[in-house]
CSV table of C-alpha atoms in Angstrom, one decimal:
chain,number,residue,atom,x,y,z
F,22,MET,CA,139.4,71.4,0.9
F,23,ALA,CA,140.4,67.9,-0.6
F,24,MET,CA,136.6,67.7,-0.7
F,25,LEU,CA,136.5,70.3,-3.3
F,26,ALA,CA,137.3,68.4,-6.7
F,27,TRP,CA,134.3,66.5,-5.7
F,28,THR,CA,132.0,69.7,-6.7
F,29,ILE,CA,132.9,68.6,-10.6
F,30,TYR,CA,132.6,65.1,-10.0
F,31,LEU,CA,129.4,64.9,-8.3
F,32,SER,CA,128.2,67.4,-11.0
F,33,PHE,CA,129.2,65.6,-14.2
F,34,LEU,CA,128.1,62.0,-12.2
F,35,GLY,CA,125.0,63.6,-11.5
F,36,ALA,CA,124.4,64.5,-14.7
F,37,VAL,CA,125.0,60.9,-15.6
F,38,ALA,CA,122.2,59.7,-13.2
F,39,VAL,CA,120.1,62.0,-14.4
F,40,THR,CA,119.9,60.4,-17.3
F,41,LEU,CA,119.2,57.1,-16.0
F,42,THR,CA,116.6,57.6,-14.1
F,43,PRO,CA,113.1,56.3,-15.9
F,44,ALA,CA,111.9,57.9,-18.0
F,45,ARG,CA,108.1,57.8,-17.0
F,46,ARG,CA,109.2,59.5,-13.4
F,47,PRO,CA,110.6,62.8,-14.0
F,48,ALA,CA,110.3,63.9,-10.3
F,49,VAL,CA,112.8,61.3,-10.1
F,50,ALA,CA,115.2,63.1,-12.2
F,51,ARG,CA,114.4,66.7,-10.7
F,52,VAL,CA,115.2,65.5,-7.0
F,53,THR,CA,118.2,63.4,-8.2
F,54,ALA,CA,119.1,66.7,-9.6
F,55,LEU,CA,118.7,68.9,-6.5
F,56,LEU,CA,120.3,66.4,-4.7
F,57,THR,CA,123.2,66.9,-6.7
F,58,ALA,CA,123.4,70.8,-6.5
F,59,LEU,CA,122.6,70.5,-3.1
F,60,ALA,CA,126.0,68.5,-2.3
F,61,GLY,CA,127.9,70.4,-4.6
F,62,LEU,CA,126.5,73.6,-2.4
F,63,GLY,CA,127.4,72.1,0.7
F,64,ILE,CA,130.8,70.6,-0.2
F,65,ALA,CA,131.3,74.7,-1.0
F,66,ILE,CA,130.4,75.7,2.0
F,67,VAL,CA,132.3,73.4,4.0
F,68,ALA,CA,135.4,74.4,2.1
F,69,ALA,CA,134.9,78.4,2.4
F,70,VAL,CA,134.1,78.0,5.9
F,71,HIS,CA,137.2,76.2,6.8
F,72,GLY,CA,139.2,77.8,3.6
F,73,ASP,CA,143.1,79.2,4.4
F,74,ARG,CA,142.5,83.3,5.1
F,75,SER,CA,146.5,83.3,4.9
F,76,GLY,CA,145.8,84.0,0.7
F,77,GLN,CA,147.8,81.0,0.5
F,78,LEU,CA,146.8,79.1,-3.0
F,79,THR,CA,145.5,75.3,-1.4
F,80,THR,CA,146.4,72.6,-4.0
F,81,VAL,CA,143.1,70.4,-4.3
F,82,VAL,CA,145.3,67.3,-6.5
F,83,GLN,CA,147.8,67.8,-8.7
F,84,THR,CA,148.9,65.3,-11.1
F,85,PRO,CA,151.0,65.0,-14.8
F,86,TRP,CA,148.4,64.9,-16.8
F,87,ILE,CA,149.9,65.4,-20.2
F,88,PRO,CA,153.4,65.0,-19.1
F,89,GLN,CA,155.3,65.8,-22.8
F,90,LEU,CA,153.7,69.2,-22.7
F,91,GLY,CA,154.2,69.8,-18.8
F,92,ILE,CA,149.9,70.2,-19.0
F,93,GLU,CA,148.7,68.9,-15.1
F,94,TYR,CA,145.4,67.7,-13.9
F,95,HIS,CA,145.8,70.9,-11.1
F,96,LEU,CA,142.5,71.9,-9.0
F,97,ALA,CA,143.6,74.4,-6.7
F,98,ALA,CA,141.6,77.0,-4.6
F,99,ASP,CA,142.2,80.5,-3.1
F,100,GLY,CA,139.7,82.9,-1.5
F,101,ILE,CA,138.4,84.3,-4.9
F,102,SER,CA,137.9,81.0,-6.2
F,103,LEU,CA,135.9,79.4,-2.8
F,104,ILE,CA,133.2,82.2,-2.9
F,105,LEU,CA,132.6,81.8,-6.5
F,106,VAL,CA,132.2,77.5,-6.1
F,107,VAL,CA,130.3,79.4,-3.4
F,108,LEU,CA,128.2,81.2,-5.9
F,109,THR,CA,128.1,78.5,-8.4
F,110,GLY,CA,126.2,76.2,-5.5
F,111,ILE,CA,123.7,78.5,-4.7
F,112,ALA,CA,122.8,79.7,-8.4
F,113,ALA,CA,122.8,75.5,-9.1
F,114,VAL,CA,120.4,74.7,-6.3
F,115,ALA,CA,118.1,78.3,-7.4
F,116,GLY,CA,118.1,77.4,-10.5
F,117,ILE,CA,116.7,73.7,-10.1
F,118,LEU,CA,114.2,75.0,-7.8
F,119,PHE,CA,113.0,77.7,-10.4
F,120,SER,CA,112.7,74.5,-13.2
F,121,TRP,CA,111.3,72.1,-11.0
F,122,ASN,CA,107.5,72.9,-14.0
F,123,VAL,CA,110.1,71.8,-16.3
F,124,GLU,CA,107.8,69.2,-18.6
F,125,ARG,CA,109.6,68.3,-21.7
F,126,ARG,CA,112.6,66.1,-22.0
F,127,VAL,CA,113.3,66.6,-18.3
F,128,LYS,CA,116.1,64.4,-18.1
F,129,ASP,CA,117.8,66.0,-21.0
F,130,PHE,CA,117.3,69.6,-19.6
F,131,PHE,CA,119.0,68.6,-16.0
F,132,ALA,CA,121.7,66.4,-17.8
F,133,LEU,CA,122.6,69.3,-19.3
F,134,TYR,CA,122.4,71.5,-16.5
F,135,LEU,CA,124.6,69.5,-14.5
F,136,VAL,CA,127.1,69.3,-17.1
F,137,LEU,CA,127.0,73.5,-17.6
F,138,ILE,CA,127.5,73.7,-13.4
F,139,GLY,CA,130.6,71.0,-13.1
F,140,ALA,CA,132.0,72.5,-15.8
F,141,VAL,CA,131.8,76.4,-14.0
F,142,TYR,CA,133.7,75.0,-11.0
F,143,GLY,CA,136.1,73.5,-13.1
F,144,VAL,CA,137.1,76.4,-14.6
F,145,PHE,CA,137.2,78.4,-10.9
F,146,LEU,CA,139.4,75.6,-9.4
F,147,SER,CA,141.9,75.1,-12.7
F,148,PHE,CA,145.1,76.5,-12.0
F,149,ASP,CA,146.6,74.7,-15.1
F,150,LEU,CA,146.1,77.5,-18.0
F,151,PHE,CA,145.1,74.3,-20.3
F,152,LEU,CA,142.8,72.7,-17.9
F,153,LEU,CA,141.0,76.1,-17.2
F,154,PHE,CA,140.6,76.3,-21.4
F,155,VAL,CA,139.4,72.7,-21.8
F,156,PHE,CA,136.5,73.3,-18.7
F,157,TYR,CA,135.5,76.9,-20.3
F,158,GLU,CA,134.8,75.3,-23.5
F,159,ILE,CA,133.0,72.5,-21.6
F,160,ALA,CA,130.5,75.3,-20.6
F,161,ILE,CA,129.5,76.3,-24.0
F,162,ILE,CA,128.2,73.4,-25.5
F,163,PRO,CA,125.1,72.2,-23.0
F,164,LYS,CA,124.5,76.4,-23.1
F,165,TYR,CA,123.7,76.1,-26.6
F,166,PHE,CA,121.3,73.5,-26.0
F,167,LEU,CA,119.9,74.9,-22.9
F,168,ILE,CA,118.6,77.5,-24.7
F,169,ALA,CA,118.1,76.3,-28.4
F,170,ILE,CA,115.8,73.9,-27.3
F,171,TRP,CA,113.8,75.1,-24.2
F,172,GLY,CA,114.0,78.9,-24.8
F,173,SER,CA,111.3,81.4,-25.9
F,174,THR,CA,112.3,84.3,-27.9
F,175,ARG,CA,114.4,83.9,-31.1
F,176,ARG,CA,116.3,80.5,-29.3
F,177,GLU,CA,117.9,79.2,-32.5
F,178,TYR,CA,119.3,82.9,-32.9
F,179,ALA,CA,119.9,84.0,-29.3
F,180,ALA,CA,121.9,79.8,-29.0
F,181,MET,CA,123.8,80.4,-32.0
F,182,LYS,CA,125.0,84.1,-30.8
F,183,LEU,CA,126.3,83.2,-27.8
F,184,VAL,CA,128.2,80.0,-29.2
F,185,LEU,CA,130.6,82.1,-31.6
F,186,TYR,CA,130.8,85.1,-30.1
F,187,SER,CA,131.8,82.5,-26.5
F,188,PHE,CA,134.1,81.1,-29.2
F,189,ALA,CA,135.6,83.9,-30.7
F,190,GLY,CA,136.6,85.1,-27.4
F,191,SER,CA,137.8,81.4,-26.9
F,192,ALA,CA,140.1,82.0,-29.8
F,193,LEU,CA,141.7,85.2,-28.6
F,194,VAL,CA,142.8,83.1,-25.3
F,195,LEU,CA,144.0,80.6,-27.2
F,196,ALA,CA,146.7,82.6,-28.8
F,197,GLY,CA,147.4,84.0,-25.7
F,198,MET,CA,147.8,81.1,-24.0
F,199,VAL,CA,149.7,79.2,-26.6
F,200,ALA,CA,151.9,82.5,-26.9
F,201,ALA,CA,152.3,82.8,-23.0
F,202,TYR,CA,154.0,78.6,-23.0
F,203,VAL,CA,156.4,79.2,-26.1
F,204,VAL,CA,157.5,82.6,-24.4
F,205,ALA,CA,157.9,80.6,-20.4
F,206,GLY,CA,160.1,78.0,-22.6
F,207,GLN,CA,157.2,75.0,-23.0
F,208,ARG,CA,157.9,73.9,-19.5
F,209,THR,CA,154.8,74.5,-17.9
F,210,LEU,CA,151.1,76.2,-18.1
F,211,ASN,CA,151.0,76.2,-14.7
F,212,LEU,CA,149.0,79.6,-13.3
F,213,GLU,CA,150.9,79.6,-10.0
F,214,ALA,CA,154.2,79.1,-11.7
F,215,LEU,CA,153.7,81.2,-14.8
F,216,ALA,CA,152.4,84.5,-12.4
F,217,HIS,CA,155.5,84.7,-10.9
F,218,TYR,CA,157.4,84.1,-14.5
F,219,PRO,CA,158.5,87.2,-15.4
F,220,PHE,CA,157.7,87.5,-18.8
F,221,PRO,CA,158.9,90.5,-20.9
F,222,VAL,CA,157.2,93.8,-21.2
F,223,HIS,CA,157.0,94.2,-24.9
F,224,PHE,CA,155.1,90.6,-24.9
F,225,GLN,CA,152.7,91.8,-21.7
F,226,MET,CA,151.8,94.8,-23.9
F,227,TRP,CA,150.0,92.6,-26.7
F,228,ALA,CA,149.4,89.8,-24.6
F,229,PHE,CA,147.6,91.3,-21.9
F,230,PRO,CA,144.2,93.3,-24.4
F,231,VAL,CA,144.1,89.9,-26.3
F,232,VAL,CA,143.2,87.6,-23.5
F,233,PHE,CA,142.1,90.5,-21.3
F,234,VAL,CA,139.2,91.0,-24.6
F,235,GLY,CA,139.0,87.4,-25.2
F,236,PHE,CA,137.4,86.9,-21.9
F,237,ALA,CA,136.0,89.9,-21.1
F,238,VAL,CA,133.0,89.2,-24.5
F,239,LEU,CA,131.8,86.5,-21.7
F,240,ALA,CA,131.8,89.0,-19.3
F,241,GLY,CA,129.6,91.3,-21.6
F,242,MET,CA,132.2,94.4,-22.0
F,243,TRP,CA,130.7,96.8,-24.2
F,244,PRO,CA,130.7,97.0,-27.4
F,245,PHE,CA,131.4,93.1,-27.4
F,246,HIS,CA,127.8,93.0,-25.3
F,247,THR,CA,124.7,92.5,-27.6
F,248,TRP,CA,124.7,88.2,-27.2
F,249,ALA,CA,124.1,89.1,-23.4
F,250,PRO,CA,120.3,90.5,-23.3
F,251,THR,CA,119.7,87.9,-26.7
F,252,GLY,CA,120.9,85.5,-24.8
F,253,HIS,CA,119.1,86.1,-21.7
F,254,ALA,CA,115.7,86.6,-23.2
F,255,ALA,CA,115.6,83.5,-25.1
F,256,ALA,CA,116.8,81.5,-22.7
F,257,PRO,CA,114.5,79.3,-20.0
F,258,THR,CA,114.5,80.5,-16.6
F,259,ALA,CA,117.0,78.0,-15.0
F,260,ALA,CA,119.4,79.3,-18.2
F,261,SER,CA,118.9,82.9,-17.9
F,262,MET,CA,120.1,82.5,-13.9
F,263,LEU,CA,123.3,80.7,-15.1
F,264,LEU,CA,124.0,83.1,-17.8
F,265,ALA,CA,123.8,86.7,-15.8
F,266,GLY,CA,124.6,84.5,-12.0
F,267,VAL,CA,128.2,82.5,-12.9
F,268,VAL,CA,128.6,82.3,-16.4
F,269,MET,CA,129.4,86.0,-16.8
F,270,LYS,CA,131.2,85.9,-14.2
F,271,LEU,CA,133.7,83.1,-15.6
F,272,GLY,CA,135.1,86.3,-17.6
F,273,ALA,CA,135.2,88.3,-15.7
F,274,TYR,CA,137.1,85.8,-13.4
F,275,GLY,CA,139.7,85.4,-16.3
F,276,CYS,CA,140.4,88.5,-17.0
F,277,LEU,CA,141.4,88.8,-13.4
F,278,ARG,CA,143.2,85.6,-12.9
F,279,VAL,CA,144.7,85.3,-16.1
F,280,ALA,CA,145.3,88.5,-18.3
F,281,MET,CA,145.8,90.9,-14.8
F,282,MET,CA,147.4,87.9,-13.0
F,283,LEU,CA,149.8,86.9,-15.8
F,284,PHE,CA,150.5,89.9,-17.2
F,285,PRO,CA,150.3,92.7,-15.1
F,286,ARG,CA,152.7,94.9,-17.0
F,287,GLY,CA,150.4,94.9,-20.0
F,288,LEU,CA,149.1,97.9,-17.9
F,289,GLU,CA,151.4,99.9,-17.5
F,290,PRO,CA,151.4,103.2,-19.5
F,291,TRP,CA,152.4,102.9,-23.5
F,292,GLY,CA,154.6,106.0,-23.6
F,293,PHE,CA,152.9,107.6,-26.0
F,294,HIS,CA,148.7,108.5,-26.8
F,295,VAL,CA,146.2,107.6,-29.0
F,296,LEU,CA,142.8,109.5,-29.2
F,297,GLY,CA,143.7,110.6,-25.5
F,298,PHE,CA,144.5,106.8,-24.3
F,299,GLY,CA,147.7,106.4,-22.6
F,300,SER,CA,147.4,102.7,-21.2
F,301,TRP,CA,145.3,100.1,-22.2
F,302,GLN,CA,144.3,100.4,-18.2
F,303,GLN,CA,142.5,103.7,-19.4
F,304,VAL,CA,140.5,101.7,-22.7
F,305,PHE,CA,138.8,99.4,-20.3
F,306,ALA,CA,138.1,101.4,-17.5
F,307,VAL,CA,136.1,104.3,-20.2
F,308,LEU,CA,134.7,100.7,-22.3
F,309,ALA,CA,133.6,99.4,-18.5
F,310,VAL,CA,131.6,103.3,-18.3
F,311,ILE,CA,130.3,103.0,-21.4
F,312,GLY,CA,129.0,99.7,-20.6
F,313,ILE,CA,127.3,101.0,-17.3
F,314,VAL,CA,125.7,103.6,-18.8
F,315,TYR,CA,125.3,102.1,-22.4
F,316,GLY,CA,123.4,99.3,-21.0
F,317,ALA,CA,121.6,101.3,-18.0
F,318,SER,CA,120.0,103.7,-21.0
F,319,ILE,CA,118.6,100.9,-23.1
F,320,ALA,CA,117.1,99.4,-20.4
F,321,LEU,CA,114.9,102.2,-19.4
F,322,VAL,CA,113.6,102.0,-23.2
F,323,GLN,CA,112.9,98.2,-23.5
F,324,LYS,CA,109.1,97.2,-23.7
F,325,ASP,CA,110.2,93.7,-22.8
F,326,LEU,CA,110.6,93.2,-19.1
F,327,LYS,CA,113.4,90.5,-19.9
F,328,PHE,CA,115.2,92.7,-22.2
F,329,VAL,CA,115.2,94.8,-19.1
F,330,VAL,CA,116.9,92.7,-16.6
F,331,GLY,CA,119.6,91.4,-19.6
F,332,TYR,CA,120.5,95.3,-20.2
F,333,SER,CA,120.9,95.7,-16.4
F,334,SER,CA,123.2,92.9,-16.3
F,335,VAL,CA,125.3,94.2,-18.9
F,336,SER,CA,125.3,97.9,-17.2
F,337,HIS,CA,126.3,95.8,-13.7
F,338,MET,CA,128.9,93.5,-14.9
F,339,GLY,CA,130.4,97.0,-16.2
F,340,PHE,CA,131.0,97.9,-12.7
F,341,VAL,CA,133.0,94.5,-11.9
F,342,LEU,CA,135.3,95.6,-15.1
F,343,LEU,CA,135.5,98.9,-13.9
F,344,GLY,CA,136.7,97.5,-10.5
F,345,LEU,CA,139.4,95.4,-11.9
F,346,MET,CA,140.8,98.6,-13.7
F,347,THR,CA,140.9,101.0,-10.9
F,348,LEU,CA,143.6,99.0,-9.7
F,349,ASN,CA,144.0,99.4,-6.5
F,350,GLN,CA,143.0,97.2,-3.3
F,351,ILE,CA,139.6,99.0,-2.5
F,352,GLY,CA,138.7,98.6,-6.4
F,353,LEU,CA,139.4,95.2,-6.7
F,354,SER,CA,138.0,93.7,-3.7
F,355,GLY,CA,134.9,95.7,-4.8
F,356,ALA,CA,134.9,94.0,-8.3
F,357,VAL,CA,135.5,90.9,-6.6
F,358,TYR,CA,132.5,91.5,-4.5
F,359,GLN,CA,130.1,92.7,-7.5
F,360,MET,CA,130.8,89.2,-9.2
F,361,PHE,CA,129.1,87.5,-6.2
F,362,SER,CA,126.7,90.2,-5.6
F,363,HIS,CA,125.1,90.4,-8.9
F,364,GLY,CA,125.4,86.7,-9.5
F,365,ILE,CA,122.5,86.7,-6.6
F,366,ILE,CA,120.6,89.4,-7.4
F,367,ALA,CA,120.4,88.8,-11.3
F,368,GLY,CA,119.5,85.7,-10.6
F,369,LEU,CA,116.8,86.5,-8.4
F,370,LEU,CA,115.4,89.0,-11.1
F,371,PHE,CA,115.3,86.3,-13.7
F,372,ALA,CA,113.7,84.0,-11.4
F,373,VAL,CA,110.7,86.6,-10.9
F,374,VAL,CA,110.7,87.7,-14.6
F,375,GLY,CA,110.7,84.2,-16.5
F,376,ARG,CA,109.0,81.6,-14.0
F,377,MET,CA,106.9,83.3,-11.6
F,378,VAL,CA,105.4,86.7,-14.4
F,379,TYR,CA,106.2,84.9,-17.7
F,380,ASP,CA,105.6,81.4,-17.4
F,381,ARG,CA,102.0,82.9,-15.8
F,382,THR,CA,101.1,85.2,-17.7
F,383,HIS,CA,102.4,84.1,-21.3
F,384,THR,CA,103.8,88.3,-21.6
F,385,ARG,CA,106.8,89.7,-21.2
F,386,ASP,CA,105.7,93.4,-22.7
F,387,LEU,CA,105.5,95.7,-20.1
F,388,ARG,CA,102.3,97.2,-21.6
F,389,GLU,CA,100.3,94.0,-21.4
F,390,LEU,CA,101.3,93.6,-17.6
F,391,SER,CA,100.4,96.7,-16.7
F,392,ARG,CA,97.1,95.5,-17.5
F,393,ILE,CA,97.0,92.6,-15.3
F,394,PRO,CA,97.0,93.5,-11.3
F,395,LEU,CA,99.9,91.2,-10.7
F,396,ALA,CA,100.6,92.9,-7.4
F,397,ARG,CA,97.2,91.0,-6.0
F,398,LEU,CA,97.1,88.0,-8.2
F,399,LEU,CA,100.8,87.4,-7.2
F,400,PRO,CA,101.8,89.0,-4.0
F,401,PHE,CA,104.7,87.0,-3.3
F,402,ALA,CA,106.0,87.8,-6.8
F,403,ALA,CA,105.2,91.2,-6.2
F,404,VAL,CA,107.1,91.6,-2.8
F,405,THR,CA,110.5,89.3,-3.9
F,406,PHE,CA,110.4,91.7,-7.5
F,407,VAL,CA,110.4,95.1,-5.0
F,408,LEU,CA,113.4,93.7,-2.2
F,409,ALA,CA,115.1,92.1,-5.9
F,410,MET,CA,115.4,95.8,-7.6
F,411,MET,CA,116.1,97.7,-4.0
F,412,ALA,CA,119.4,94.9,-4.0
F,413,SER,CA,120.1,95.5,-7.5
F,414,ILE,CA,120.1,99.6,-7.5
F,415,GLY,CA,122.0,99.3,-4.6
F,416,LEU,CA,120.1,100.4,-1.4
F,417,PRO,CA,122.2,99.7,2.1
F,418,GLY,CA,121.3,96.4,3.5
F,419,PHE,CA,121.7,94.3,0.4
F,420,SER,CA,125.1,93.3,-1.1
F,421,GLY,CA,124.8,95.5,-4.1
F,422,PHE,CA,125.7,98.4,-2.3
F,423,ILE,CA,128.7,97.3,-0.3
F,424,ALA,CA,130.1,96.0,-3.9
F,425,GLU,CA,129.2,99.4,-6.3
F,426,LEU,CA,130.3,101.9,-3.3
F,427,GLN,CA,133.9,99.8,-3.1
F,428,VAL,CA,133.8,100.0,-6.6
F,429,LEU,CA,133.1,103.7,-6.8
F,430,ILE,CA,135.4,104.5,-4.1
F,431,GLY,CA,138.0,103.1,-6.3
F,432,SER,CA,137.5,104.3,-9.2
F,433,TRP,CA,137.6,107.6,-7.6
F,434,SER,CA,140.9,107.3,-6.4
F,435,ALA,CA,142.1,106.0,-9.7
F,436,PHE,CA,139.8,108.4,-12.4
F,437,PRO,CA,137.4,110.5,-10.5
F,438,TRP,CA,135.4,111.8,-13.8
F,439,MET,CA,134.6,107.9,-14.2
F,440,SER,CA,133.3,107.7,-10.8
F,441,CYS,CA,131.2,111.2,-11.5
F,442,VAL,CA,129.9,109.3,-14.2
F,443,ALA,CA,129.1,105.8,-13.1
F,444,GLY,CA,127.1,107.6,-10.6
F,445,VAL,CA,125.1,108.7,-13.3
F,446,GLY,CA,124.8,104.7,-14.9
F,447,ILE,CA,123.2,104.2,-11.1
F,448,LEU,CA,120.6,106.8,-11.3
F,449,ILE,CA,119.1,105.4,-14.7
F,450,GLY,CA,119.6,102.1,-13.2
F,451,ILE,CA,116.8,103.4,-10.1
F,452,ALA,CA,115.2,105.0,-12.9
F,453,PHE,CA,114.1,101.6,-15.2
F,454,SER,CA,114.0,99.9,-12.5
F,455,TRP,CA,111.4,101.9,-11.0
F,456,ARG,CA,109.4,101.8,-14.4
F,457,ALA,CA,110.0,98.1,-14.6
F,458,LEU,CA,108.2,97.9,-10.8
F,459,GLN,CA,105.7,100.0,-11.9
F,460,ALA,CA,104.7,98.5,-15.3
F,461,THR,CA,104.4,95.1,-14.3
F,462,PHE,CA,102.8,94.7,-10.8
F,463,PHE,CA,101.5,98.5,-9.8
F,464,GLY,CA,100.1,99.2,-13.3
F,465,GLU,CA,96.2,100.7,-14.2
F,466,GLY,CA,95.0,96.6,-13.9
F,467,GLU,CA,92.3,97.1,-16.4
F,468,LYS,CA,92.1,93.1,-16.5
F,469,THR,CA,89.7,92.2,-13.4
F,470,ALA,CA,91.1,90.0,-10.7
F,471,THR,CA,88.8,87.0,-11.6
F,472,GLU,CA,91.2,85.7,-14.1
F,473,ALA,CA,93.2,83.5,-11.4
F,474,LEU,CA,96.3,82.5,-11.7
F,475,PRO,CA,98.4,79.1,-10.7
F,476,PRO,CA,99.3,80.2,-6.7
F,477,ILE,CA,103.7,80.8,-5.9
F,478,THR,CA,105.0,77.4,-5.9
F,479,MET,CA,107.1,75.7,-2.7
F,480,PRO,CA,109.8,75.3,-4.9
F,481,GLU,CA,109.8,78.8,-6.1
F,482,ARG,CA,109.5,80.3,-2.3
F,483,LEU,CA,112.2,78.1,-1.7
F,484,GLY,CA,114.9,79.5,-4.1
F,485,ALA,CA,113.8,82.9,-3.8
F,486,PHE,CA,114.5,82.7,0.3
F,487,LEU,CA,117.8,81.1,-0.7
F,488,LEU,CA,118.7,84.2,-3.1
F,489,LEU,CA,117.2,86.8,-1.0
F,490,GLY,CA,118.9,85.6,2.9
F,491,SER,CA,121.8,85.4,0.8
F,492,THR,CA,122.0,88.9,-0.6
F,493,VAL,CA,120.6,90.4,2.9
F,494,VAL,CA,123.0,88.5,5.0
F,495,LEU,CA,126.5,89.7,2.7
F,496,GLY,CA,125.3,93.1,2.9
F,497,LEU,CA,124.5,93.2,6.3
F,498,TYR,CA,128.1,91.3,7.3
F,499,PRO,CA,130.5,91.8,4.2
F,500,ARG,CA,133.2,90.3,6.2
F,501,LEU,CA,132.0,87.1,5.3
F,502,LEU,CA,133.4,87.1,1.9
F,503,MET,CA,136.1,89.8,2.3
F,504,ASP,CA,138.2,88.0,5.0
F,505,LEU,CA,138.7,85.7,1.4
F,506,ILE,CA,139.1,88.6,-1.2
F,507,MET,CA,141.5,91.0,0.5
F,508,PRO,CA,144.1,87.7,2.0
F,509,SER,CA,144.2,86.8,-1.8
F,510,LEU,CA,144.4,90.0,-3.3
F,511,ASN,CA,147.8,90.2,-1.4
F,512,GLY,CA,148.7,87.1,-1.6
F,513,PRO,CA,151.4,86.3,-3.7
F,514,LEU,CA,150.1,85.1,-6.9
F,515,PHE,CA,149.1,89.2,-7.3
F,516,GLU,CA,152.8,89.9,-6.1
F,517,GLN,CA,153.6,90.9,-9.6
F,518,LEU,CA,150.3,93.2,-10.2
F,519,ARG,CA,150.9,94.6,-6.9
F,520,ARG,CA,154.7,95.5,-7.4
F,521,GLY,CA,154.1,96.8,-10.9
F,522,VAL,CA,150.9,99.1,-11.5
F,523,TRP,CA,149.4,98.3,-7.6
F,524,ARG,CA,148.2,101.7,-6.6
């Protein structure tokens, strides 16, 4: 476990190494970035295999950083952190493989990419609230440049919108962080210590929604979701994969790790009703369900293929937030499982749409694509997209089925009618998936197949096999993740949540 810190250090060192490679030899930069990502993934997998299954927190490194304020450089991991670190490693490797064709400012691209990966690793491993916030903010900077420089449709607008939304959410998180620090006696920002601190109920009642919304902005919660489809559509393929795959998970992780773990009594009933709502649990559960149905419905009428996948991500992230609000073991474990599952599946969808299709046809318009016989020209892409869509709609045998089934069972126990509405969202998801698949690969094919397209490259095939293999393995053998998730939810860090509003 002590090696886990090197996922962060290697990513930042890899970024430096990439910038030092010869400008006239971009292949060296690509290989350096890939080796760095592979090393991080290897460390993450070894740590997950040998990780503690008892639910205890394992400290990686803990040393004073700003002792006058009680701030520490504290990296640690439990089962939830470990699986998200593995997800980051898989997404990093796949993103580099699908970016092998980048020709413009190659060194800058991969350097920024590795900085973003290092910051994401840092968020998932930070157990000092100030350190977590620092890594969370570092991740915003490369996101902006990756979209603004290498993006496509309205890239400057999309990059700025993403950053503004991110900073607005961060401001709420910072306000909650400072308030928690003051109320706790200005002694520590250690997450483990704060998780056991008895914050007053009246403080938790307002601190919880402030911090939860601050993180949920990045998780794509309706109505603060509008940055996500725009950002996904404008971003280059690797950045889209990271945005949907791991960056949105930073928000969901913060909702669970900070808002719910530190302020669980903020989820208790208010004692009165406003517009039919009697607790923040009900408010955020309704917003999650709206996000599920709204995202799927908007995806159903989109003409741009990348916007279809972008809005589908909003819909699927709604399952994560709904699972968190069930406040029962099966719903919460399903939410964490969905974080991993959606990260893999969304990354694969954006890889097919952005790299395999758009980079070759130079269009994402479904009407244009329907006139190109892509199933004959790019059979590998067609098969990959079919399997990715099957995983996305939650067919048995894929990880999405396990995740969404758990969330629906958990929500049925907490809010039966919301579970039914979420089920409608799944049905709409099947409709937009079929529509996108039919238009993209199995349309009229008016254009002749003589217009040859570049073949699918070996890096693309390897990236697709990595992501497809991950979702199939976890769909067939969910214990690989559940043995890490369940003990963590039953561990001491979530003791206050279980003692208070756990059902």
